[in-house]
Amino acid sequence: MSESLLNEMSEHLGRLLKESELFVVTAESCTAGGLAEVITRTPGSSGWFERGFVTYSNAAKQEMLQVSSGSLADYGAVSEEVAAEMASGALVASHGQLSVAVTGIAGPDGGTEEKPVGTVCFAWQGDGESARTARVVFEGDRYQVRQQACLMALQGLIDMLERQL
């Protein structure tokens, strides 16, 4: 997977956010800040990137993003329900108007039959809107899963903004 594709997508996202006068916030678990790193690699990102939350542990998800203990118990950290709560919590805990949340199992261990390695859940949310979620099972090693997750997170943000413009 090409770093240049990630950079191109981030630059495109930045143009759309700047045009919309919006700021994005990230809430990451399995990507561990990788998405925020990709975004802030883009020159001028301080004009449209508000902040990023790296909430690798369940405690961090609860403390920083107000993810409910009930959702973690009922659905698990790797679920669309928890991703939606992460996206919502990121908006509440920031000055951003658009959020993306990523939570998953990058591997090489930690997978189950129900949630195999490569399972990643996403949520994208705009201020005052309900979150749109997705669950994907990516192929590849830990690095490849995380890269694909960053690509999908960026694409989801781009899709949201292009629908608004």
PDB file of C-alpha atoms in Angstrom:
ATOM      1  CA  MET A   1       0.000   0.000   0.000  1.00  0.00           C
ATOM      2  CA  SER A   2       1.367   3.330  -1.033  1.00  0.00           C
ATOM      3  CA  GLU A   3       2.143   6.111   1.394  1.00  0.00           C
ATOM      4  CA  SER A   4       1.577   8.463  -1.531  1.00  0.00           C
ATOM      5  CA  LEU A   5      -2.081   7.351  -1.748  1.00  0.00           C
ATOM      6  CA  LEU A   6      -2.575   8.157   1.942  1.00  0.00           C
ATOM      7  CA  ASN A   7      -0.935  11.551   1.388  1.00  0.00           C
ATOM      8  CA  GLU A   8      -3.096  12.297  -1.672  1.00  0.00           C
ATOM      9  CA  MET A   9      -6.274  11.385   0.201  1.00  0.00           C
ATOM     10  CA  SER A  10      -5.278  13.531   3.176  1.00  0.00           C
ATOM     11  CA  GLU A  11      -4.563  16.477   0.880  1.00  0.00           C
ATOM     12  CA  HIS A  12      -7.959  16.009  -0.807  1.00  0.00           C
ATOM     13  CA  LEU A  13      -9.645  15.821   2.603  1.00  0.00           C
ATOM     14  CA  GLY A  14      -7.867  19.019   3.627  1.00  0.00           C
ATOM     15  CA  ARG A  15      -9.109  20.893   0.557  1.00  0.00           C
ATOM     16  CA  LEU A  16     -12.690  19.791   1.253  1.00  0.00           C
ATOM     17  CA  LEU A  17     -12.512  20.704   4.945  1.00  0.00           C
ATOM     18  CA  LYS A  18     -10.979  24.091   4.185  1.00  0.00           C
ATOM     19  CA  GLU A  19     -13.666  24.777   1.585  1.00  0.00           C
ATOM     20  CA  SER A  20     -16.348  23.759   4.100  1.00  0.00           C
ATOM     21  CA  GLU A  21     -14.661  25.683   6.942  1.00  0.00           C
ATOM     22  CA  LEU A  22     -14.837  22.584   9.131  1.00  0.00           C
ATOM     23  CA  PHE A  23     -12.407  20.917  11.508  1.00  0.00           C
ATOM     24  CA  VAL A  24     -12.010  17.153  11.833  1.00  0.00           C
ATOM     25  CA  VAL A  25     -11.208  15.183  14.977  1.00  0.00           C
ATOM     26  CA  THR A  26     -10.024  11.554  15.132  1.00  0.00           C
ATOM     27  CA  ALA A  27     -10.719   8.868  17.731  1.00  0.00           C
ATOM     28  CA  GLU A  28      -8.368   5.932  17.227  1.00  0.00           C
ATOM     29  CA  SER A  29      -7.749   2.599  18.825  1.00  0.00           C
ATOM     30  CA  CYS A  30      -6.103   0.004  16.550  1.00  0.00           C
ATOM     31  CA  THR A  31      -4.484   2.670  14.344  1.00  0.00           C
ATOM     32  CA  ALA A  32      -2.882   4.166  17.479  1.00  0.00           C
ATOM     33  CA  GLY A  33      -2.661   7.709  16.147  1.00  0.00           C
ATOM     34  CA  GLY A  34      -1.603   6.634  12.662  1.00  0.00           C
ATOM     35  CA  LEU A  35      -4.558   8.397  11.096  1.00  0.00           C
ATOM     36  CA  ALA A  36      -3.765  11.666  12.897  1.00  0.00           C
ATOM     37  CA  GLU A  37      -0.149  11.274  11.774  1.00  0.00           C
ATOM     38  CA  VAL A  38      -1.188  10.856   8.139  1.00  0.00           C
ATOM     39  CA  ILE A  39      -3.448  13.899   8.368  1.00  0.00           C
ATOM     40  CA  THR A  40      -0.884  16.137  10.059  1.00  0.00           C
ATOM     41  CA  ARG A  41       1.745  15.168   7.477  1.00  0.00           C
ATOM     42  CA  THR A  42      -0.259  17.381   5.123  1.00  0.00           C
ATOM     43  CA  PRO A  43       1.007  20.968   4.995  1.00  0.00           C
ATOM     44  CA  GLY A  44      -1.636  23.366   6.289  1.00  0.00           C
ATOM     45  CA  SER A  45      -3.450  20.708   8.324  1.00  0.00           C
ATOM     46  CA  SER A  46      -3.486  23.037  11.339  1.00  0.00           C
ATOM     47  CA  GLY A  47      -6.209  24.909   9.449  1.00  0.00           C
ATOM     48  CA  TRP A  48      -8.580  21.908   9.453  1.00  0.00           C
ATOM     49  CA  PHE A  49      -7.383  19.245  11.931  1.00  0.00           C
ATOM     50  CA  GLU A  50      -8.644  19.945  15.449  1.00  0.00           C
ATOM     51  CA  ARG A  51      -7.208  17.077  17.521  1.00  0.00           C
ATOM     52  CA  GLY A  52      -6.834  13.338  17.796  1.00  0.00           C
ATOM     53  CA  PHE A  53      -7.632  10.930  20.586  1.00  0.00           C
ATOM     54  CA  VAL A  54      -5.661   7.683  20.912  1.00  0.00           C
ATOM     55  CA  THR A  55      -7.846   5.504  23.098  1.00  0.00           C
ATOM     56  CA  TYR A  56      -6.154   2.130  22.939  1.00  0.00           C
ATOM     57  CA  SER A  57      -7.542   0.802  26.229  1.00  0.00           C
ATOM     58  CA  ASN A  58     -11.177   0.469  27.241  1.00  0.00           C
ATOM     59  CA  ALA A  59     -10.484   2.798  30.175  1.00  0.00           C
ATOM     60  CA  ALA A  60      -9.237   5.478  27.775  1.00  0.00           C
ATOM     61  CA  LYS A  61     -12.336   5.057  25.598  1.00  0.00           C
ATOM     62  CA  GLN A  62     -14.497   5.588  28.679  1.00  0.00           C
ATOM     63  CA  GLU A  63     -12.498   8.422  30.241  1.00  0.00           C
ATOM     64  CA  MET A  64     -11.717  10.456  27.120  1.00  0.00           C
ATOM     65  CA  LEU A  65     -14.699   9.696  24.859  1.00  0.00           C
ATOM     66  CA  GLN A  66     -17.467   8.715  27.310  1.00  0.00           C
ATOM     67  CA  VAL A  67     -17.900   5.255  25.759  1.00  0.00           C
ATOM     68  CA  SER A  68     -20.289   3.415  28.060  1.00  0.00           C
ATOM     69  CA  SER A  69     -19.172   0.399  30.053  1.00  0.00           C
ATOM     70  CA  GLY A  70     -22.436  -1.239  28.974  1.00  0.00           C
ATOM     71  CA  SER A  71     -21.543  -0.974  25.289  1.00  0.00           C
ATOM     72  CA  LEU A  72     -18.063  -2.338  25.934  1.00  0.00           C
ATOM     73  CA  ALA A  73     -19.538  -5.266  27.867  1.00  0.00           C
ATOM     74  CA  ASP A  74     -22.410  -5.949  25.465  1.00  0.00           C
ATOM     75  CA  TYR A  75     -20.677  -5.448  22.104  1.00  0.00           C
ATOM     76  CA  GLY A  76     -16.931  -5.384  22.816  1.00  0.00           C
ATOM     77  CA  ALA A  77     -14.426  -2.671  21.994  1.00  0.00           C
ATOM     78  CA  VAL A  78     -14.352  -3.822  18.378  1.00  0.00           C
ATOM     79  CA  SER A  79     -17.928  -3.056  17.376  1.00  0.00           C
ATOM     80  CA  GLU A  80     -19.833  -0.536  15.341  1.00  0.00           C
ATOM     81  CA  GLU A  81     -21.698   0.488  18.499  1.00  0.00           C
ATOM     82  CA  VAL A  82     -18.477   1.407  20.313  1.00  0.00           C
ATOM     83  CA  ALA A  83     -17.076   3.109  17.201  1.00  0.00           C
ATOM     84  CA  ALA A  84     -20.228   5.268  17.068  1.00  0.00           C
ATOM     85  CA  GLU A  85     -19.835   6.228  20.725  1.00  0.00           C
ATOM     86  CA  MET A  86     -16.163   7.055  20.097  1.00  0.00           C
ATOM     87  CA  ALA A  87     -17.081   9.330  17.167  1.00  0.00           C
ATOM     88  CA  SER A  88     -19.775  11.055  19.192  1.00  0.00           C
ATOM     89  CA  GLY A  89     -17.518  11.430  22.225  1.00  0.00           C
ATOM     90  CA  ALA A  90     -14.757  12.922  20.088  1.00  0.00           C
ATOM     91  CA  LEU A  91     -17.107  15.658  18.891  1.00  0.00           C
ATOM     92  CA  VAL A  92     -18.261  16.410  22.431  1.00  0.00           C
ATOM     93  CA  ALA A  93     -14.679  16.549  23.757  1.00  0.00           C
ATOM     94  CA  SER A  94     -13.343  18.807  20.988  1.00  0.00           C
ATOM     95  CA  HIS A  95     -14.074  21.826  18.843  1.00  0.00           C
ATOM     96  CA  GLY A  96     -14.362  19.730  15.673  1.00  0.00           C
ATOM     97  CA  GLN A  97     -17.492  19.489  13.532  1.00  0.00           C
ATOM     98  CA  LEU A  98     -16.641  16.163  11.879  1.00  0.00           C
ATOM     99  CA  SER A  99     -15.233  13.023  13.480  1.00  0.00           C
ATOM    100  CA  VAL A 100     -14.004   9.593  12.542  1.00  0.00           C
ATOM    101  CA  ALA A 101     -13.482   6.675  14.914  1.00  0.00           C
ATOM    102  CA  VAL A 102     -11.498   3.491  14.265  1.00  0.00           C
ATOM    103  CA  THR A 103     -11.400   0.413  16.498  1.00  0.00           C
ATOM    104  CA  GLY A 104     -10.241  -3.046  15.518  1.00  0.00           C
ATOM    105  CA  ILE A 105      -7.957  -6.053  15.744  1.00  0.00           C
ATOM    106  CA  ALA A 106      -4.783  -5.411  13.765  1.00  0.00           C
ATOM    107  CA  GLY A 107      -3.146  -8.677  14.844  1.00  0.00           C
ATOM    108  CA  PRO A 108      -1.227 -10.804  14.759  1.00  0.00           C
ATOM    109  CA  ASP A 109      -3.156 -12.088  17.812  1.00  0.00           C
ATOM    110  CA  GLY A 110      -6.455 -11.223  19.445  1.00  0.00           C
ATOM    111  CA  GLY A 111      -8.891 -12.461  16.834  1.00  0.00           C
ATOM    112  CA  THR A 112     -11.831 -14.783  17.431  1.00  0.00           C
ATOM    113  CA  GLU A 113     -14.136 -16.701  15.115  1.00  0.00           C
ATOM    114  CA  GLU A 114     -16.700 -13.908  15.398  1.00  0.00           C
ATOM    115  CA  LYS A 115     -14.096 -11.120  15.097  1.00  0.00           C
ATOM    116  CA  PRO A 116     -11.051 -12.409  13.228  1.00  0.00           C
ATOM    117  CA  VAL A 117      -7.751 -10.551  12.991  1.00  0.00           C
ATOM    118  CA  GLY A 118      -8.257  -7.735  10.506  1.00  0.00           C
ATOM    119  CA  THR A 119     -11.720  -6.802  11.791  1.00  0.00           C
ATOM    120  CA  VAL A 120     -12.027  -3.024  11.984  1.00  0.00           C
ATOM    121  CA  CYS A 121     -15.092  -0.973  12.883  1.00  0.00           C
ATOM    122  CA  PHE A 122     -15.528   2.635  11.817  1.00  0.00           C
ATOM    123  CA  ALA A 123     -17.844   5.530  12.567  1.00  0.00           C
ATOM    124  CA  TRP A 124     -18.073   8.895  10.835  1.00  0.00           C
ATOM    125  CA  GLN A 125     -20.163  11.678  12.314  1.00  0.00           C
ATOM    126  CA  GLY A 126     -20.947  15.302  11.625  1.00  0.00           C
ATOM    127  CA  ASP A 127     -22.122  17.757  14.274  1.00  0.00           C
ATOM    128  CA  GLY A 128     -25.830  17.243  14.959  1.00  0.00           C
ATOM    129  CA  GLU A 129     -25.983  14.066  12.864  1.00  0.00           C
ATOM    130  CA  SER A 130     -26.115  10.370  13.645  1.00  0.00           C
ATOM    131  CA  ALA A 131     -22.970   8.347  13.078  1.00  0.00           C
ATOM    132  CA  ARG A 132     -22.590   6.235   9.957  1.00  0.00           C
ATOM    133  CA  THR A 133     -20.787   2.989  10.772  1.00  0.00           C
ATOM    134  CA  ALA A 134     -19.077   0.145   8.949  1.00  0.00           C
ATOM    135  CA  ARG A 135     -17.367  -3.134   9.805  1.00  0.00           C
ATOM    136  CA  VAL A 136     -14.680  -4.547   7.511  1.00  0.00           C
ATOM    137  CA  VAL A 137     -12.314  -7.509   7.697  1.00  0.00           C
ATOM    138  CA  PHE A 138      -9.012  -6.538   6.072  1.00  0.00           C
ATOM    139  CA  GLU A 139      -6.405  -8.992   4.835  1.00  0.00           C
ATOM    140  CA  GLY A 140      -2.709  -8.677   5.601  1.00  0.00           C
ATOM    141  CA  ASP A 141      -0.323  -8.219   8.471  1.00  0.00           C
ATOM    142  CA  ARG A 142      -0.623  -5.715  11.326  1.00  0.00           C
ATOM    143  CA  TYR A 143       0.916  -2.883   9.301  1.00  0.00           C
ATOM    144  CA  GLN A 144      -1.303  -3.565   6.267  1.00  0.00           C
ATOM    145  CA  VAL A 145      -4.481  -3.734   8.368  1.00  0.00           C
ATOM    146  CA  ARG A 146      -3.661  -0.392   9.978  1.00  0.00           C
ATOM    147  CA  GLN A 147      -2.848   1.206   6.621  1.00  0.00           C
ATOM    148  CA  GLN A 148      -6.087  -0.040   5.059  1.00  0.00           C
ATOM    149  CA  ALA A 149      -7.992   1.246   8.088  1.00  0.00           C
ATOM    150  CA  CYS A 150      -6.472   4.714   7.621  1.00  0.00           C
ATOM    151  CA  LEU A 151      -7.418   4.681   3.943  1.00  0.00           C
ATOM    152  CA  MET A 152     -10.995   3.703   4.691  1.00  0.00           C
ATOM    153  CA  ALA A 153     -11.279   6.302   7.466  1.00  0.00           C
ATOM    154  CA  LEU A 154     -10.085   9.036   5.100  1.00  0.00           C
ATOM    155  CA  GLN A 155     -12.377   7.849   2.301  1.00  0.00           C
ATOM    156  CA  GLY A 156     -15.379   7.943   4.629  1.00  0.00           C
ATOM    157  CA  LEU A 157     -14.611  11.545   5.603  1.00  0.00           C
ATOM    158  CA  ILE A 158     -14.153  12.524   1.958  1.00  0.00           C
ATOM    159  CA  ASP A 159     -17.444  10.861   1.033  1.00  0.00           C
ATOM    160  CA  MET A 160     -19.272  12.750   3.804  1.00  0.00           C
ATOM    161  CA  LEU A 161     -17.883  16.089   2.702  1.00  0.00           C
ATOM    162  CA  GLU A 162     -18.492  15.496  -0.997  1.00  0.00           C
ATOM    163  CA  ARG A 163     -22.143  14.713  -0.258  1.00  0.00           C
ATOM    164  CA  GLN A 164     -22.451  18.029   1.587  1.00  0.00           C
ATOM    165  CA  LEU A 165     -20.877  20.167  -1.141  1.00  0.00           C
TER     166      LEU A 165
END
